[in-house]
Short mmCIF file of C-alpha atoms in Angstrom, two decimals:
data_model
loop_
_atom_site.label_atom_id
_atom_site.label_comp_id
_atom_site.label_asym_id
_atom_site.label_seq_id
_atom_site.Cartn_x
_atom_site.Cartn_y
_atom_site.Cartn_z
CA MET A 287 22.44 6.07 -3.96
CA GLN A 288 23.45 4.20 -0.85
CA LYS A 289 26.43 2.60 -2.84
CA CYS A 290 27.62 6.35 -3.99
CA ILE A 291 27.58 7.64 -0.41
CA GLN A 292 29.44 4.59 1.07
CA LEU A 293 32.07 4.97 -1.32
CA HIS A 294 32.37 8.60 -1.86
CA GLY A 295 30.57 10.26 1.02
CA PHE A 296 29.97 13.85 1.11
CA MET A 297 31.82 17.03 0.08
CA SER A 298 30.91 18.96 3.37
CA LEU A 299 28.77 18.62 6.54
CA GLU A 300 26.06 20.79 5.35
CA GLU A 301 25.82 18.57 2.03
CA GLU A 302 24.91 15.29 4.56
CA ILE A 303 22.44 17.14 6.41
CA SER A 304 20.72 18.24 3.29
CA PHE A 305 20.64 14.79 1.93
CA PHE A 306 19.28 13.23 4.86
CA LYS A 307 17.06 15.85 5.89
CA HIS A 308 15.60 16.47 2.44
CA ILE A 309 16.64 14.31 -0.55
CA LYS A 310 16.36 11.07 1.10
CA PRO A 311 13.16 11.45 2.89
CA GLU A 312 11.63 12.93 -0.28
CA ILE A 313 12.83 9.84 -2.67
CA ALA A 314 11.79 7.34 -0.07
CA SER A 315 8.38 8.74 0.95
CA GLU A 316 7.40 9.19 -2.75
CA LEU A 317 8.31 5.45 -3.45
CA LYS A 318 6.42 4.44 -0.20
CA PHE A 319 3.62 6.66 -1.54
CA ILE A 320 3.26 4.91 -4.73
CA LYS A 321 3.60 1.25 -3.27
CA TYR A 322 0.50 2.42 -0.85
CA GLN A 323 -1.48 3.62 -3.53
CA LYS A 324 -0.99 0.84 -5.67
CA LYS A 325 -2.20 -1.46 -2.81
CA HIS A 326 -5.40 0.48 -1.28
CA ILE A 327 -6.63 2.08 -4.89
CA ILE A 328 -8.79 -1.31 -5.20
CA LYS A 329 -10.55 -0.44 -1.80
CA TYR A 330 -12.11 2.97 -2.84
CA SER A 331 -12.08 2.56 -6.89
CA TYR A 332 -15.06 0.01 -7.03
CA CYS A 333 -17.02 1.32 -3.93
CA THR A 334 -20.01 3.63 -3.87
CA GLU A 335 -18.74 7.22 -3.87
CA ASP A 336 -20.22 7.69 -0.04
CA ASP A 337 -18.38 4.45 0.81
CA ALA A 338 -15.15 5.67 -0.71
CA ILE A 339 -15.23 9.01 0.99
CA GLU A 340 -15.94 7.32 4.18
CA PHE A 341 -12.78 5.05 3.63
CA LEU A 342 -10.49 7.96 2.69
CA LYS A 343 -11.56 9.99 5.78
CA LYS A 344 -10.89 7.49 7.74
CA GLN A 345 -7.28 6.91 6.25
CA ILE A 346 -6.72 10.35 6.89
CA LYS A 347 -7.59 10.54 10.73
CA LYS A 348 -5.25 7.59 11.05
CA ARG A 349 -2.44 9.50 8.98
CA LYS A 350 -2.88 12.51 11.18
CA LYS A 351 -2.56 10.50 14.17
CA CYS A 352 0.49 9.09 13.27
CA LEU A 353 1.67 12.80 12.77
CA ILE A 354 0.86 13.73 16.14
CA LYS A 355 3.22 11.28 17.29
CA CYS A 356 6.24 13.04 15.74
CA ASN A 357 4.62 16.69 15.97
CA PHE A 358 8.04 17.81 17.44
CA LEU A 359 9.74 17.17 14.24
CA VAL A 360 6.77 18.21 12.09
CA GLU A 361 7.03 21.74 13.48
CA TYR A 362 10.85 21.38 13.27
CA LEU A 363 10.76 20.89 9.56
CA ALA A 364 7.68 23.35 8.72
CA GLU A 365 9.46 26.21 10.82
CA ASP A 366 12.73 25.65 8.86
CA HIS A 367 14.85 25.08 12.23
CA THR A 368 18.38 23.90 12.02
CA HIS A 369 19.75 23.97 15.50
CA ASN A 370 19.48 19.69 15.87
CA ASP A 371 20.55 19.20 12.36
CA ILE A 372 23.76 17.74 13.39
CA ASN A 373 22.43 15.40 15.77
CA TRP A 374 19.48 14.38 13.54
CA PHE A 375 20.65 14.24 10.29
CA THR A 376 24.46 13.12 10.39
CA ARG A 377 25.42 9.73 10.89
CA SER A 378 28.24 10.33 13.16
CA ASN A 379 25.73 11.22 16.14
CA ILE A 380 23.65 8.13 15.23
CA ASP A 381 22.20 6.51 18.62
CA PRO A 382 19.67 3.64 18.06
CA THR A 383 18.78 3.68 21.83
CA SER A 384 17.61 7.26 21.71
CA SER A 385 13.94 7.82 23.19
CA ILE A 386 13.28 10.05 19.98
CA VAL A 387 14.22 6.82 17.58
CA PRO A 388 10.70 5.04 16.85
CA HIS A 389 11.10 1.48 17.71
CA THR A 390 10.09 0.41 14.08
CA SER A 391 12.86 2.49 12.16
CA ILE A 392 15.51 0.28 10.43
CA LEU A 393 18.92 2.11 10.65
CA GLN A 394 21.24 0.98 8.14
CA GLU A 395 24.81 1.66 8.39
CA ASP A 396 26.21 4.48 6.34
CA PHE A 397 22.72 5.29 5.19
CA SER A 398 20.86 6.35 8.00
CA THR A 399 20.81 8.94 10.80
CA MET A 400 18.46 9.73 13.86
CA LEU A 401 15.51 10.70 12.66
CA ASP A 402 15.92 10.68 8.32
CA ASN A 403 13.44 7.61 8.63
CA SER A 404 10.81 9.84 10.63
CA VAL A 405 10.93 12.41 8.14
CA THR A 406 10.17 9.80 5.57
CA LYS A 407 7.25 8.75 7.45
CA ILE A 408 5.93 12.23 7.92
CA LYS A 409 6.41 13.10 4.11
CA PHE A 410 4.68 9.89 3.46
CA ASN A 411 1.89 10.40 5.71
CA GLN A 412 1.35 14.20 4.36
CA LYS A 413 1.43 12.93 0.76
CA ILE A 414 -1.65 10.48 1.68
CA ILE A 415 -3.43 13.56 3.51
CA ALA A 416 -3.08 15.74 0.57
CA ASP A 417 -4.01 13.01 -1.90
CA TYR A 418 -6.93 11.89 -0.02
CA GLN A 419 -8.23 15.32 0.79
CA ASN A 420 -7.98 16.20 -2.99
CA LYS A 421 -10.00 13.09 -3.88
CA ILE A 422 -12.85 13.93 -1.34
CA GLU A 423 -12.99 17.46 -3.17
CA ASN A 424 -13.05 16.00 -6.32
CA PRO A 425 -15.06 12.63 -6.11
CA VAL A 426 -15.35 12.05 -9.95
CA SER A 427 -11.81 10.77 -9.43
CA LEU A 428 -12.58 8.13 -6.95
CA ASN A 429 -13.67 5.75 -9.92
CA TYR A 430 -12.24 3.93 -13.03
CA TYR A 431 -13.90 5.23 -16.15
CA ASN A 432 -13.98 3.26 -19.70
CA GLU A 433 -13.10 4.59 -22.93
CA ASN A 434 -16.88 6.42 -23.19
CA ASN A 435 -16.00 8.13 -19.95
CA THR A 436 -18.90 6.27 -18.28
CA THR A 437 -18.51 4.57 -14.59
CA VAL A 438 -18.01 0.89 -14.64
CA ASN A 439 -20.68 -1.32 -13.56
CA LYS A 440 -20.60 -2.56 -10.09
CA LEU A 441 -20.20 -6.37 -10.34
CA LYS A 442 -21.68 -8.83 -7.41
CA TRP A 443 -20.39 -12.39 -7.08
CA THR A 444 -23.19 -14.64 -7.19
CA GLY A 445 -21.35 -17.99 -7.16
CA SER A 446 -20.23 -20.21 -3.85
CA LYS A 447 -17.70 -19.67 -1.54
CA SER A 448 -15.86 -22.73 -2.97
CA ASP A 449 -16.09 -21.30 -6.54
CA PHE A 450 -14.29 -18.11 -5.29
CA THR A 451 -11.75 -19.91 -3.46
CA GLU A 452 -10.93 -21.83 -6.51
CA ILE A 453 -10.08 -18.51 -8.68
CA VAL A 454 -8.05 -17.19 -5.54
CA TYR A 455 -5.88 -19.97 -5.36
CA ALA A 456 -5.46 -20.46 -9.06
CA LEU A 457 -4.58 -17.12 -9.33
CA ALA A 458 -1.94 -17.13 -6.70
CA LYS A 459 -0.27 -20.10 -7.96
CA SER A 460 -0.44 -18.81 -11.70
CA ASN A 461 2.38 -16.27 -11.03
CA ALA A 462 0.17 -14.08 -13.23
CA LEU A 463 0.04 -11.67 -10.18
CA ASP A 464 3.20 -9.52 -9.32
CA HIS A 465 5.09 -12.54 -10.68
CA GLY A 466 3.62 -15.01 -7.83
CA ASN A 467 5.11 -12.77 -5.11
CA VAL A 468 1.71 -11.91 -3.63
CA LYS A 469 -0.43 -13.51 -0.60
CA ILE A 470 -3.57 -15.56 -0.87
CA SER A 471 -5.27 -12.95 1.55
CA ASP A 472 -4.05 -10.17 -0.47
CA ILE A 473 -5.65 -11.82 -3.73
CA ALA A 474 -8.74 -12.56 -1.72
CA LYS A 475 -9.43 -9.19 -0.08
CA ASN A 476 -9.03 -7.62 -3.75
CA LEU A 477 -11.44 -9.65 -5.19
CA GLU A 478 -14.12 -9.41 -2.52
CA ASN A 479 -13.85 -5.83 -2.98
CA ILE A 480 -14.11 -6.03 -6.55
CA PHE A 481 -17.12 -8.54 -6.62
CA HIS A 482 -18.59 -7.03 -3.49
CA LEU A 483 -18.90 -10.24 -1.61
CA GLU A 484 -21.44 -9.15 1.50
CA SER A 485 -19.34 -11.54 3.94
CA ASN A 486 -15.62 -12.41 3.98
CA VAL A 487 -14.76 -16.02 2.88
CA ASN A 488 -12.63 -18.16 5.29
CA ILE A 489 -10.40 -18.91 2.36
CA TYR A 490 -8.02 -21.46 4.20
CA SER A 491 -10.94 -23.65 5.55
CA THR A 492 -12.90 -23.39 2.61
CA PHE A 493 -9.77 -24.54 0.62
CA ASP A 494 -9.22 -27.64 3.11
CA GLU A 495 -12.86 -28.69 2.03
CA ILE A 496 -11.99 -28.27 -1.43
CA LYS A 497 -8.84 -30.64 -0.96
CA LYS A 498 -11.19 -33.32 0.70
CA ARG A 499 -13.27 -33.73 -2.84
CA LYS A 500 -12.73 -36.87 -4.46
CA LYS A 501 -14.44 -36.68 -7.88
CA GLU A 502 -13.72 -33.30 -9.18
CA PRO A 503 -11.27 -31.12 -6.61
CA THR A 504 -11.40 -28.24 -9.19
CA LYS A 505 -15.02 -28.17 -9.94
CA PHE A 506 -15.57 -24.78 -10.72
CA LEU A 507 -12.52 -24.06 -12.73
CA ASN A 508 -13.43 -27.04 -15.01
CA THR A 509 -16.62 -25.54 -15.45
CA LEU A 510 -14.92 -22.33 -16.82
CA GLN A 511 -12.59 -24.44 -18.98
CA ARG A 512 -15.81 -26.26 -20.79
CA ARG A 513 -17.67 -23.12 -21.14
CA LEU A 514 -14.78 -21.22 -22.55
CA LEU A 515 -13.75 -24.07 -24.92
CA LYS A 516 -17.61 -24.24 -26.26
CA GLU A 517 -17.57 -20.39 -26.92
CA ILE A 518 -14.16 -20.87 -28.87
CA ASN A 519 -15.70 -23.55 -31.00
CA GLN A 520 -19.16 -22.04 -31.74
#
């Protein structure tokens, strides 16, 4: 879309306003929402129902605070006002130093206006609030289900912290998760949620200890390999 607009522009001022006020924020917020869901679904899908609902409520509260910060624009959109459309949603009037432009906004040349990024954030937060409120009202959707429609049993890590760290680093370096474009800390947090670790593992210091091993650095991974081969050969 950006390349198309840079090459061909808009047929009218109204078309430009419509794109930056409605179309771009809707598409961008949906993409952002999907990415957010992918990242956070693991945090409530393997929790107890009460813990999952508590997590969702905290997220809703956080998102509502974000909306309050730009309440003037929320009301402007909700009431279908148009008197500031030219200033806020056309590229000719962009002013990155304006006090109403969020400091975190990235204004792309020929593809941003004063507040289209802010509208994206508003729509994104509204999508999360609506989705999480629906999940709270329908808690059956909070857990993963197998083919027999029974909830997945909780798994608890009973190995050592060093065993856990070997798994985390092995996955991180295998390129099996997101083609290798994933942080070690993100893998650790996700696995901690899945396996219900009672306390967070200091991955980096534990890995430093593993590197100091002289005889068998990958002791746990070697054990896994031996036991798998034994099972295969039976």
